[in-house]
Short mmCIF file of C-alpha atoms in Angstrom, two decimals:
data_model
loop_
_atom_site.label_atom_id
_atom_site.label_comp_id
_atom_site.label_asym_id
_atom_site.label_seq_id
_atom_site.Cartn_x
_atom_site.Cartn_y
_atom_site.Cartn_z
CA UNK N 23 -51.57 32.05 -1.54
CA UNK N 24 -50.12 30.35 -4.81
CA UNK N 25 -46.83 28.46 -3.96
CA UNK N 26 -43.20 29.10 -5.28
CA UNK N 27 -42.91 27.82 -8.79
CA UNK N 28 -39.91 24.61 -8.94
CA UNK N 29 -37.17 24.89 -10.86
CA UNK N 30 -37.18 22.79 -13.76
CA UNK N 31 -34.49 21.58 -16.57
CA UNK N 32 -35.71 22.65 -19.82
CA UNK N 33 -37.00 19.82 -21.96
CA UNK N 34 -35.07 21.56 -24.88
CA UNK N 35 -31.58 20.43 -23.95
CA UNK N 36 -30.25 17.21 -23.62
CA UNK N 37 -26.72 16.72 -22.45
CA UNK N 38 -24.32 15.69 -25.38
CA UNK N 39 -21.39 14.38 -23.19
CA UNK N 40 -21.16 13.78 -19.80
CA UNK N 41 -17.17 13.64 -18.24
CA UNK N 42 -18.25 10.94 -15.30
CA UNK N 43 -15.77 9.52 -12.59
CA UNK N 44 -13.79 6.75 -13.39
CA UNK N 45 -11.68 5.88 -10.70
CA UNK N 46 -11.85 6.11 -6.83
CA UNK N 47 -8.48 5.04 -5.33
CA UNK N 48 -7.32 1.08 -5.17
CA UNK N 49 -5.67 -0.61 -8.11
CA UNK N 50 -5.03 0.07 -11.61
CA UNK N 51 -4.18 -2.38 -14.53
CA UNK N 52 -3.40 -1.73 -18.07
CA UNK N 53 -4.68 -4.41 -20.22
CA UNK N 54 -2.53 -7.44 -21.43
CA UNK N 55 -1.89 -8.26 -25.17
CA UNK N 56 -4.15 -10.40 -26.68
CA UNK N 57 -5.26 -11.36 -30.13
CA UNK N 58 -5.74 -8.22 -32.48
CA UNK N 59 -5.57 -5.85 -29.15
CA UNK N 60 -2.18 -4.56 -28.53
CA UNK N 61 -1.58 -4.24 -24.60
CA UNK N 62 -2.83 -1.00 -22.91
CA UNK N 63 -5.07 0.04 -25.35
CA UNK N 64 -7.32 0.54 -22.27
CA UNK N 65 -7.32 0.01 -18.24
CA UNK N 66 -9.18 -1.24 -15.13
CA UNK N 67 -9.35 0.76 -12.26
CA UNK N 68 -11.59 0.43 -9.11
CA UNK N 69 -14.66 3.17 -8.64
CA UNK N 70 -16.29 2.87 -5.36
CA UNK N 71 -17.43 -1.23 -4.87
CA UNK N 72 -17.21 -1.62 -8.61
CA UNK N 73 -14.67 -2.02 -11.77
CA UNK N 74 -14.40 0.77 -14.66
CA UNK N 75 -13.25 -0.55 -18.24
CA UNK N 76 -11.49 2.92 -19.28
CA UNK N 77 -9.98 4.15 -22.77
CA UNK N 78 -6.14 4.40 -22.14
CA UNK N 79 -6.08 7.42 -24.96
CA UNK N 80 -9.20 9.66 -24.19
CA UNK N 81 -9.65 8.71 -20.35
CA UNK N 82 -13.20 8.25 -21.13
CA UNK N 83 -15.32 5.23 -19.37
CA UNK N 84 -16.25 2.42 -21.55
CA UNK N 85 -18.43 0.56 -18.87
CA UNK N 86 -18.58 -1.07 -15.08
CA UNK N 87 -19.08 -4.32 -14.42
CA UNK N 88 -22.52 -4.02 -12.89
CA UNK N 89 -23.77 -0.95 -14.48
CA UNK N 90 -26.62 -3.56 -15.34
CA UNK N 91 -27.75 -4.52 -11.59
CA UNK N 92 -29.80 -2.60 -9.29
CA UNK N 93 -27.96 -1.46 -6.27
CA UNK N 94 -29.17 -3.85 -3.83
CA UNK N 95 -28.26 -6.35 -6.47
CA UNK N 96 -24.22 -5.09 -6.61
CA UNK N 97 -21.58 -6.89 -4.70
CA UNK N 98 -18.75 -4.74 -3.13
CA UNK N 99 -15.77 -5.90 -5.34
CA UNK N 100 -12.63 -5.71 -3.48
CA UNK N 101 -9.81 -6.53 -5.79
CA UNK N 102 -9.64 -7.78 -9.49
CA UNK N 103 -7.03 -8.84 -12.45
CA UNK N 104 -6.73 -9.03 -16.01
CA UNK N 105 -6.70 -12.40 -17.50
CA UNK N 106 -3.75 -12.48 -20.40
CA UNK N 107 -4.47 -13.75 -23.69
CA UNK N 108 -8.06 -13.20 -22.55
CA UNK N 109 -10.58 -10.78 -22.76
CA UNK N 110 -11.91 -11.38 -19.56
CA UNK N 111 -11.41 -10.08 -15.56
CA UNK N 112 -11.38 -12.20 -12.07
CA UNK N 113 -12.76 -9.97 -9.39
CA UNK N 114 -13.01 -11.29 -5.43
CA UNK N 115 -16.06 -9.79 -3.78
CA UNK N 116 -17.00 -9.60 0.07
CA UNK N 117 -19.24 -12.49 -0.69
CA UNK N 118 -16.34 -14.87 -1.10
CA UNK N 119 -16.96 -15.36 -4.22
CA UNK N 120 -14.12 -15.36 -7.30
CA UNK N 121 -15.99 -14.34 -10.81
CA UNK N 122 -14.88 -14.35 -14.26
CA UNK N 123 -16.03 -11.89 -16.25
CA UNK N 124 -15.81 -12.03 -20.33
CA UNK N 125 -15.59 -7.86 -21.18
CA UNK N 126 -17.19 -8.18 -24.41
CA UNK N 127 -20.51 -9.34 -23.09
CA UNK N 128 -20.03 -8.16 -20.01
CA UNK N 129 -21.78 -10.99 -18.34
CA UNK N 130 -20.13 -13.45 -15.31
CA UNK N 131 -19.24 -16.67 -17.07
CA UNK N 132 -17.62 -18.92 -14.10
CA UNK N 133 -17.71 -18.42 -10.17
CA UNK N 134 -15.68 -20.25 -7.87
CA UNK N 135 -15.90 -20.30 -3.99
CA UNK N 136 -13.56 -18.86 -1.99
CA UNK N 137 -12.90 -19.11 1.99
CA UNK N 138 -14.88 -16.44 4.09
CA UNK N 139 -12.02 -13.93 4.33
CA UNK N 140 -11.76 -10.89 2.32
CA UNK N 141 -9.49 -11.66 -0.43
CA UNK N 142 -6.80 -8.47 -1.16
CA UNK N 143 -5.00 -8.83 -3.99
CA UNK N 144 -5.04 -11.01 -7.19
CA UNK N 145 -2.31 -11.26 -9.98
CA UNK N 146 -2.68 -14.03 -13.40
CA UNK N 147 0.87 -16.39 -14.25
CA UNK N 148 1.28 -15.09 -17.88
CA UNK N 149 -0.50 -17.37 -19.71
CA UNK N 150 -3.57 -17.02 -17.87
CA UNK N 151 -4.35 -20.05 -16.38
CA UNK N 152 -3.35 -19.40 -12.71
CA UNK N 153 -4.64 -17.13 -10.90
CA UNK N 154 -2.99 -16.35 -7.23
CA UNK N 155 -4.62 -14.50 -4.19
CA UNK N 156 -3.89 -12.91 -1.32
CA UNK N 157 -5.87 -13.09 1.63
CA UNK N 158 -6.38 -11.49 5.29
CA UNK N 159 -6.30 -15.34 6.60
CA UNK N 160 -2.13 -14.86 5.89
CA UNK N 161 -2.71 -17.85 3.31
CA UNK N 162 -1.20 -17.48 -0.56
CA UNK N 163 -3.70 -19.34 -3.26
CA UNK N 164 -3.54 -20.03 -6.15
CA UNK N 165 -6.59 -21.50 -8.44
CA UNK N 166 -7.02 -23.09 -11.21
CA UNK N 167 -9.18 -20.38 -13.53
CA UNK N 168 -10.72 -22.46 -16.15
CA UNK N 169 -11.13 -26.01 -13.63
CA UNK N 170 -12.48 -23.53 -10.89
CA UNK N 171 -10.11 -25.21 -8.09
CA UNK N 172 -7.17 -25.13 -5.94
CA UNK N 173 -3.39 -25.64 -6.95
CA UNK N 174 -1.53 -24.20 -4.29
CA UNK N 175 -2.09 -23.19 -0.44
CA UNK N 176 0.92 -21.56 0.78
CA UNK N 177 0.83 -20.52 4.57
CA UNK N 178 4.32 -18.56 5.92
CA UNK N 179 2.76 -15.51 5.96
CA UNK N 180 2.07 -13.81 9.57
CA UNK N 181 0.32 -11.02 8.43
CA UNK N 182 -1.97 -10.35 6.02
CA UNK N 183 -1.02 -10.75 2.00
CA UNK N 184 -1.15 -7.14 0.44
CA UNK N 185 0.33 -8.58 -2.79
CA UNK N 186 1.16 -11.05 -4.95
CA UNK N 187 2.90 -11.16 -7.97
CA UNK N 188 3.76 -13.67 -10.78
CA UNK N 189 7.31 -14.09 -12.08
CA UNK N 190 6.96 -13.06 -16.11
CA UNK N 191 8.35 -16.26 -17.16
CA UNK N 192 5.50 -19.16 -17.73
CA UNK N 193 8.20 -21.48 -17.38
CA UNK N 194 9.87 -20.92 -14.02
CA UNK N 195 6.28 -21.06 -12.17
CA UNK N 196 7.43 -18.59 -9.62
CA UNK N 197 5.17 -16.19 -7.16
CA UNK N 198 5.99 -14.05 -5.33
CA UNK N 199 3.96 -12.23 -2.76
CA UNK N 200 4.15 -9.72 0.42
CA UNK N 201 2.73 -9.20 3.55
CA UNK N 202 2.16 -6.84 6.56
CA UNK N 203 4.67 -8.85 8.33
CA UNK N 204 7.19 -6.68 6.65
CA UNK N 205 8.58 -9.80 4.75
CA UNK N 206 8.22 -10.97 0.45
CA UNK N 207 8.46 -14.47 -0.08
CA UNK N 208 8.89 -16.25 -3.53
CA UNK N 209 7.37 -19.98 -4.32
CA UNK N 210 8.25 -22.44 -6.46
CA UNK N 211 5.06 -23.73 -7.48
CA UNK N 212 6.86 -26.74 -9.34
CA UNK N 213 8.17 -27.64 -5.69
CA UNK N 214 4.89 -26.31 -3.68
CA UNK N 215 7.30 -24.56 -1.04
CA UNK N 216 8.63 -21.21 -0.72
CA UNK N 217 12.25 -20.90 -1.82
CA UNK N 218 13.22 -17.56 -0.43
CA UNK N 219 12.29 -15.00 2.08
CA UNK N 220 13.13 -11.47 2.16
CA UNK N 221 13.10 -9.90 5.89
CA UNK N 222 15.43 -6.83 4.73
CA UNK N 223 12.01 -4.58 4.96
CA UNK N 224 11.09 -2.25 7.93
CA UNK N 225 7.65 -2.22 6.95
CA UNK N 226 5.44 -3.81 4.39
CA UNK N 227 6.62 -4.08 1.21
CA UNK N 228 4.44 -1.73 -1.23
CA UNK N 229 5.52 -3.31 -4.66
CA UNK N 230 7.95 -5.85 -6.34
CA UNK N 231 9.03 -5.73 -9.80
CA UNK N 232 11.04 -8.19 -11.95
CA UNK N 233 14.72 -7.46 -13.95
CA UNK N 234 14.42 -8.08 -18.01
CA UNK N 235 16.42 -11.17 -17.27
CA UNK N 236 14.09 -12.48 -14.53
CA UNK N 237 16.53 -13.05 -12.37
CA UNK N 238 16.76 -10.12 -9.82
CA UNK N 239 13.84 -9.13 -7.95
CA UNK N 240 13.06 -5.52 -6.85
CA UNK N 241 11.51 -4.79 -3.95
CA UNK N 242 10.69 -1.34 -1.99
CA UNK N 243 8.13 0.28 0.51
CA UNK N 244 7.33 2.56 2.69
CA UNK N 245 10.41 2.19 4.72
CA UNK N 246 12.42 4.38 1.70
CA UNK N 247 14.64 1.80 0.50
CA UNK N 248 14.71 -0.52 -2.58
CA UNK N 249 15.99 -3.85 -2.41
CA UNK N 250 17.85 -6.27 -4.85
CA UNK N 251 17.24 -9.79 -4.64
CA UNK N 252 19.38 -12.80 -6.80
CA UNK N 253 16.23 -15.21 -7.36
CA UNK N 254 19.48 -17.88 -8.16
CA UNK N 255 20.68 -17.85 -5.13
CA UNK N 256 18.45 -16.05 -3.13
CA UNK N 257 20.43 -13.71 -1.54
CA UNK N 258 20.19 -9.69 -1.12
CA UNK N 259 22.09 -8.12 -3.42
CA UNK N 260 21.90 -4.28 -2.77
CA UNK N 261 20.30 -1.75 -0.61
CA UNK N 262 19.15 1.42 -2.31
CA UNK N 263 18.11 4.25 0.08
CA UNK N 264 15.33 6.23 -1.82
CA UNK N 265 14.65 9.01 0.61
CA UNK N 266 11.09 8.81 0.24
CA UNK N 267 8.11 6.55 0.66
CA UNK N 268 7.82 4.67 -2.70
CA UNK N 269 3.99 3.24 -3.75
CA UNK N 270 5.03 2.52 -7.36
CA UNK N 271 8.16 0.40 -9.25
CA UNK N 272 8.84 -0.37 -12.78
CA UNK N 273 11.55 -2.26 -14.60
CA UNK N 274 11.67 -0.27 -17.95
CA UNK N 275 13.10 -1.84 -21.20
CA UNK N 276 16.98 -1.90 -21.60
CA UNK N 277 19.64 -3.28 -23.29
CA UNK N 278 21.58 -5.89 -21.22
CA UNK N 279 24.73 -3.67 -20.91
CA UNK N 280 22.79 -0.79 -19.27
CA UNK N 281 21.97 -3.02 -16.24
CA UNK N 282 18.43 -2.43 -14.91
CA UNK N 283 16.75 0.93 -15.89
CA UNK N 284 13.80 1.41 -13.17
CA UNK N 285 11.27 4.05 -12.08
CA UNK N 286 10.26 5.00 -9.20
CA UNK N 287 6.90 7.25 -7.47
CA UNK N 288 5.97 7.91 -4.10
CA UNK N 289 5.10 10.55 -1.30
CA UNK N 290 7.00 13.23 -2.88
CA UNK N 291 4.99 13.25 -6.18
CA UNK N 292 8.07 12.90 -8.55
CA UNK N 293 8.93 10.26 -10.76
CA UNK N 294 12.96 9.02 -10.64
CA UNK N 295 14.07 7.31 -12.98
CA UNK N 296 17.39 4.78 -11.96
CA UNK N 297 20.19 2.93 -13.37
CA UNK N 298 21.73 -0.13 -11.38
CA UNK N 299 25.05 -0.86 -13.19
CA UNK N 300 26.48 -4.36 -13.63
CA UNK N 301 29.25 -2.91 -10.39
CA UNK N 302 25.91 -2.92 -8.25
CA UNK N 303 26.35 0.95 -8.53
CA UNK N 304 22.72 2.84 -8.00
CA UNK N 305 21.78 6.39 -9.23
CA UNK N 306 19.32 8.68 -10.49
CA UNK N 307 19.52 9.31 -14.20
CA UNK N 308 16.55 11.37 -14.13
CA UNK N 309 13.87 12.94 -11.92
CA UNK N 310 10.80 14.33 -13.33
CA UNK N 311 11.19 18.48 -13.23
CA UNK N 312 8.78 20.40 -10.37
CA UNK N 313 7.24 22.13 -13.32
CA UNK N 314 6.16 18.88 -14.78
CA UNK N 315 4.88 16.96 -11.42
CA UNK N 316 1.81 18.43 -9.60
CA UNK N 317 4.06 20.71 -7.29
CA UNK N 318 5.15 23.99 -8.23
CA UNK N 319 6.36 25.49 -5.31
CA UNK N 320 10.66 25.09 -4.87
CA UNK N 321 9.95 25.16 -0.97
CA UNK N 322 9.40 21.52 -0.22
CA UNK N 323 8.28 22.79 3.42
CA UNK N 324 5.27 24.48 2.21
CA UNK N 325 4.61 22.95 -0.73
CA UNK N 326 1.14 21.07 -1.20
CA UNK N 327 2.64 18.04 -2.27
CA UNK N 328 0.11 15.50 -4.10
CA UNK N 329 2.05 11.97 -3.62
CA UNK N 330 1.81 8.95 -6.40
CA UNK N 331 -0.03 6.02 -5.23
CA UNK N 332 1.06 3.67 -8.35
CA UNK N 333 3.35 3.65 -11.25
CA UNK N 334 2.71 2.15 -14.47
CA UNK N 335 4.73 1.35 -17.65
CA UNK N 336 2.50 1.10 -21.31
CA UNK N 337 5.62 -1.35 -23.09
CA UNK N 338 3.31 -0.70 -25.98
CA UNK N 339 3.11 2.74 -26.66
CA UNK N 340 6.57 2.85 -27.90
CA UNK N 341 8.62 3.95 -31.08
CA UNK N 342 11.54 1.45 -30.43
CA UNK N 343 12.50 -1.63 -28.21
CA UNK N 344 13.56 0.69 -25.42
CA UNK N 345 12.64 4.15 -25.84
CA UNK N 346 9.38 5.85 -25.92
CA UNK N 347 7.54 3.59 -23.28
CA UNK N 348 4.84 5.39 -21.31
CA UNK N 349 4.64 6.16 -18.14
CA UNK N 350 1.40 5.91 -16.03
CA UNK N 351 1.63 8.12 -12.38
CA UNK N 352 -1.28 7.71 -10.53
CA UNK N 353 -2.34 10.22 -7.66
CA UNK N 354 -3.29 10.57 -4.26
CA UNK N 355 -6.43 12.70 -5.90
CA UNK N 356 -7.44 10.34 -8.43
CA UNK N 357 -5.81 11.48 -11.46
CA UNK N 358 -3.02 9.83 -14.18
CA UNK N 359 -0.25 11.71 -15.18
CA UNK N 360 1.46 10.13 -18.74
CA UNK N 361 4.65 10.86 -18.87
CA UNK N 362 7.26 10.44 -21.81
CA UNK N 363 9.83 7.79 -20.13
CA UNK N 364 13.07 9.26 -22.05
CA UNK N 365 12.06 12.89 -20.78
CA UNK N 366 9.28 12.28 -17.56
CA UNK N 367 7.97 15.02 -19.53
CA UNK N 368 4.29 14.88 -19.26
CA UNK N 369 2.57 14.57 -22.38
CA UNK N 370 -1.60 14.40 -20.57
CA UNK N 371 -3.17 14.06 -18.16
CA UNK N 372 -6.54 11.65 -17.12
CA UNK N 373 -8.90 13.48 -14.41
CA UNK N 374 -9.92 10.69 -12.42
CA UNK N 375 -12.51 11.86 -10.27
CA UNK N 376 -13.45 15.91 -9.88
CA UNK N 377 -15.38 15.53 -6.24
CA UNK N 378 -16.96 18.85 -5.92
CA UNK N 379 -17.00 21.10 -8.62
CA UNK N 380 -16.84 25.15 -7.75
CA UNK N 381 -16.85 26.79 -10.79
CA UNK N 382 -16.43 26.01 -14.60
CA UNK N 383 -15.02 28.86 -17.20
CA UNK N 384 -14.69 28.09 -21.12
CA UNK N 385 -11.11 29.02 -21.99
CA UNK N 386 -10.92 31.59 -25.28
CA UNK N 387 -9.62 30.13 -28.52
CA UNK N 388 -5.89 30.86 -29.48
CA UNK N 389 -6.86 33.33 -32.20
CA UNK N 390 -8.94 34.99 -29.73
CA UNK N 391 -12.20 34.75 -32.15
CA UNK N 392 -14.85 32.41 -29.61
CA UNK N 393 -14.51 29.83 -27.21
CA UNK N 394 -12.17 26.48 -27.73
CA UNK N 395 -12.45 22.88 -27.18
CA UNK N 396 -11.66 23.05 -23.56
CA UNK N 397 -12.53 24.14 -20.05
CA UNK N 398 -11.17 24.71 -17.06
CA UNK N 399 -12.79 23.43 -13.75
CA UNK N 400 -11.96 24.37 -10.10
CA UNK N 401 -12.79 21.78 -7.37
CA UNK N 402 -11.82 21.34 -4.02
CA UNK N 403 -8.68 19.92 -4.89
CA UNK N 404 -5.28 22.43 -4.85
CA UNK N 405 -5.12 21.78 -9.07
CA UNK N 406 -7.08 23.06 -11.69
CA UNK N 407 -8.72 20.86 -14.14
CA UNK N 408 -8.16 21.21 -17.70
CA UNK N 409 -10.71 19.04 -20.20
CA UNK N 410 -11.44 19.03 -23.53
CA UNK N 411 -15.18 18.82 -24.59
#
């Protein structure tokens, strides 16, 4: 009895482009200014235990970090950052080991060793020297990038650090960070002590953001409010209730007289955007439109809501100092929504992972003579997935 001939690919084709995952859930960062690269001009993101270099404009994966090393070979890389003036990224791995990596070679070119705790979270001072980390040991460090040792060892924290933040200014040598302990703390790293604590959060803080002036800090989580805080005197200023859970906070450009402009994303997948007025008055000046956000559905009882998990701002994809920024959503499924700041309109969309993949259809050209440039792809997710090819 002759057995079942195998199904085999055809030796005649050979795929031309392949749309591959690029991001998996965890952090995204849009890449700093440096040298003949204005900022944003591409991203980091995490996919699975590794780091994807992304095109901000097409969406499409440059490289990973270890695309090079066997699997056995590949550490599980928990958090990274962007070094500024630098083309290079710090990544902490479950090894305990900090790495710098320089993106153009794409080779490790320093490694420092850490304690024997995962590390969480990882933010650069702005001139790229400093590099601070949070920890599950409740301990705030901060290293020295290029001398490979420790500055700082700050050690308030009762819970562990879920973020940490530099002030913008080089010169005031501020950090802030925040912790499952439902407090934010800022240090002076001039003074090597912490000069203010903020316990005006029900639950951990999810994201702090920094006024054009650099001196109010805004903080919110998932207790749906957003706080003020006067870094001069180190006081709370204001109490916003936001009605919502909010995962992502920017400080958008503004002139001084407008106060601080800021936008907010969270479990009800809409962007807000917000104006706090110089008589500490709060309110929405915008809210992205339900036929722009992934929910189309008016009833917010039944309707399959697909929350933001992070909100970026790309300062330089703008036509003027302070309109035209874009905005970055990122979703609970993987995917970036840009949106216009001065409308929330959203101008495309990044597919971020597809998961499984049901069925694919070529959509028709507009003059209705052949197929187009694009497809349309139905996975187990509640959206359909429009791509150009």
């Amino acid at each position: 009895m002759n057995a079942p001939k195998r199904s085999v690919i055809s030796k005649s084709w050979a795929p031309v482009r392949t749309h591959a995952g690029i991001y998996t859930g965890g952090k995204v960062q849009l890449s700093p200014q440096r040298p003949g690269v204005e900022a944003g001009s591409t991203f980091a993101c995490m996919l699975q235990d590794d780091v994807a270099v992304v095109d901000a404009t097409t969406g499409a994966l440059l490289f990973t970090l270890q695309a090079d090393k066997l699997d056995e070979e590949k550490e599980a890389i928990l958090s990274f950052a962007l070094r500024p003036k630098h083309n290079h990224i710090v990544t902490a791995s479950r090894n305990s080991l900090l790495r710098l990596w320089d993106l153009e070679t794409r080779t490790c070119i320093r490694t420092i060793k850490t304690t024997d705790v995962p590390i969480l979270c990882m933010d650069f001072d702005p001139t790229g020297t400093l590099v601070a980390t949070g920890a599950s040991d409740r301990c705030v460090k901060v290293y020295d990038i290029e001398k490979g040792f420790v500055t700082h060892n700050f050690k308030k924290h009762s819970g562990i650090v879920t973020l940490v933040k530099f002030h913008p200014d080089a010169k005031r040598l501020q950090l802030v960070s925040a912790s499952d302990d439902s407090t934010v703390r800022v240090w002076d790293l001039v003074a090597q002590k912490e000069v203010g604590c903020i316990k005006d959060h029900m639950s951990p803080a999810t994201t702090v953001a920094f006024s054009n002036d650099g001196y109010t800090l805004l903080s919110s989580g998932r207790d749906k409010v957003i706080n003020f805080w006067d870094l001069r005197k180190q006081v709370l200023v204001k109490t916003v209730l936001a009605h919502e859970s909010i995962e992502g906070l920017v400080v958008l450009p503004s002139p001084p007289s407008d106060g601080i402009v800021f936008a907010t994303a969270g479990e009800k997948g809409v962007v807000k955007q917000w104006k706090l007025s110089s008589g500490a008055i709060c309110s929405v000046v915008a809210s992205q439109s339900s036929d722009n956000s992934l929910t189309h559905d008016q009833d917010d009882s039944t309707s399959p809501h697909v929350a933001y998990t992070d909100l970026l701002v790309n300062a330089a994809r703008t036509v003027c100092q302070y309109l035209g920024n874009e905005l970055v959503a990122v979703t609970s499924e993987h995917n970036f929504l840009l949106l216009d700041q001065a409308t929330l309109l959203r101008t495309r969309q990044i597919i971020g992972f597809n998961d499984d993949i049901l069925s694919l259809k070529f959509v028709p050209s507009a003059d209705g003579n052949g197929l187009s440039d694009r497809i349309v792809a139905a996975t187990n997710s509640n959206q359909v997935h429009n791509k150009r090819v």
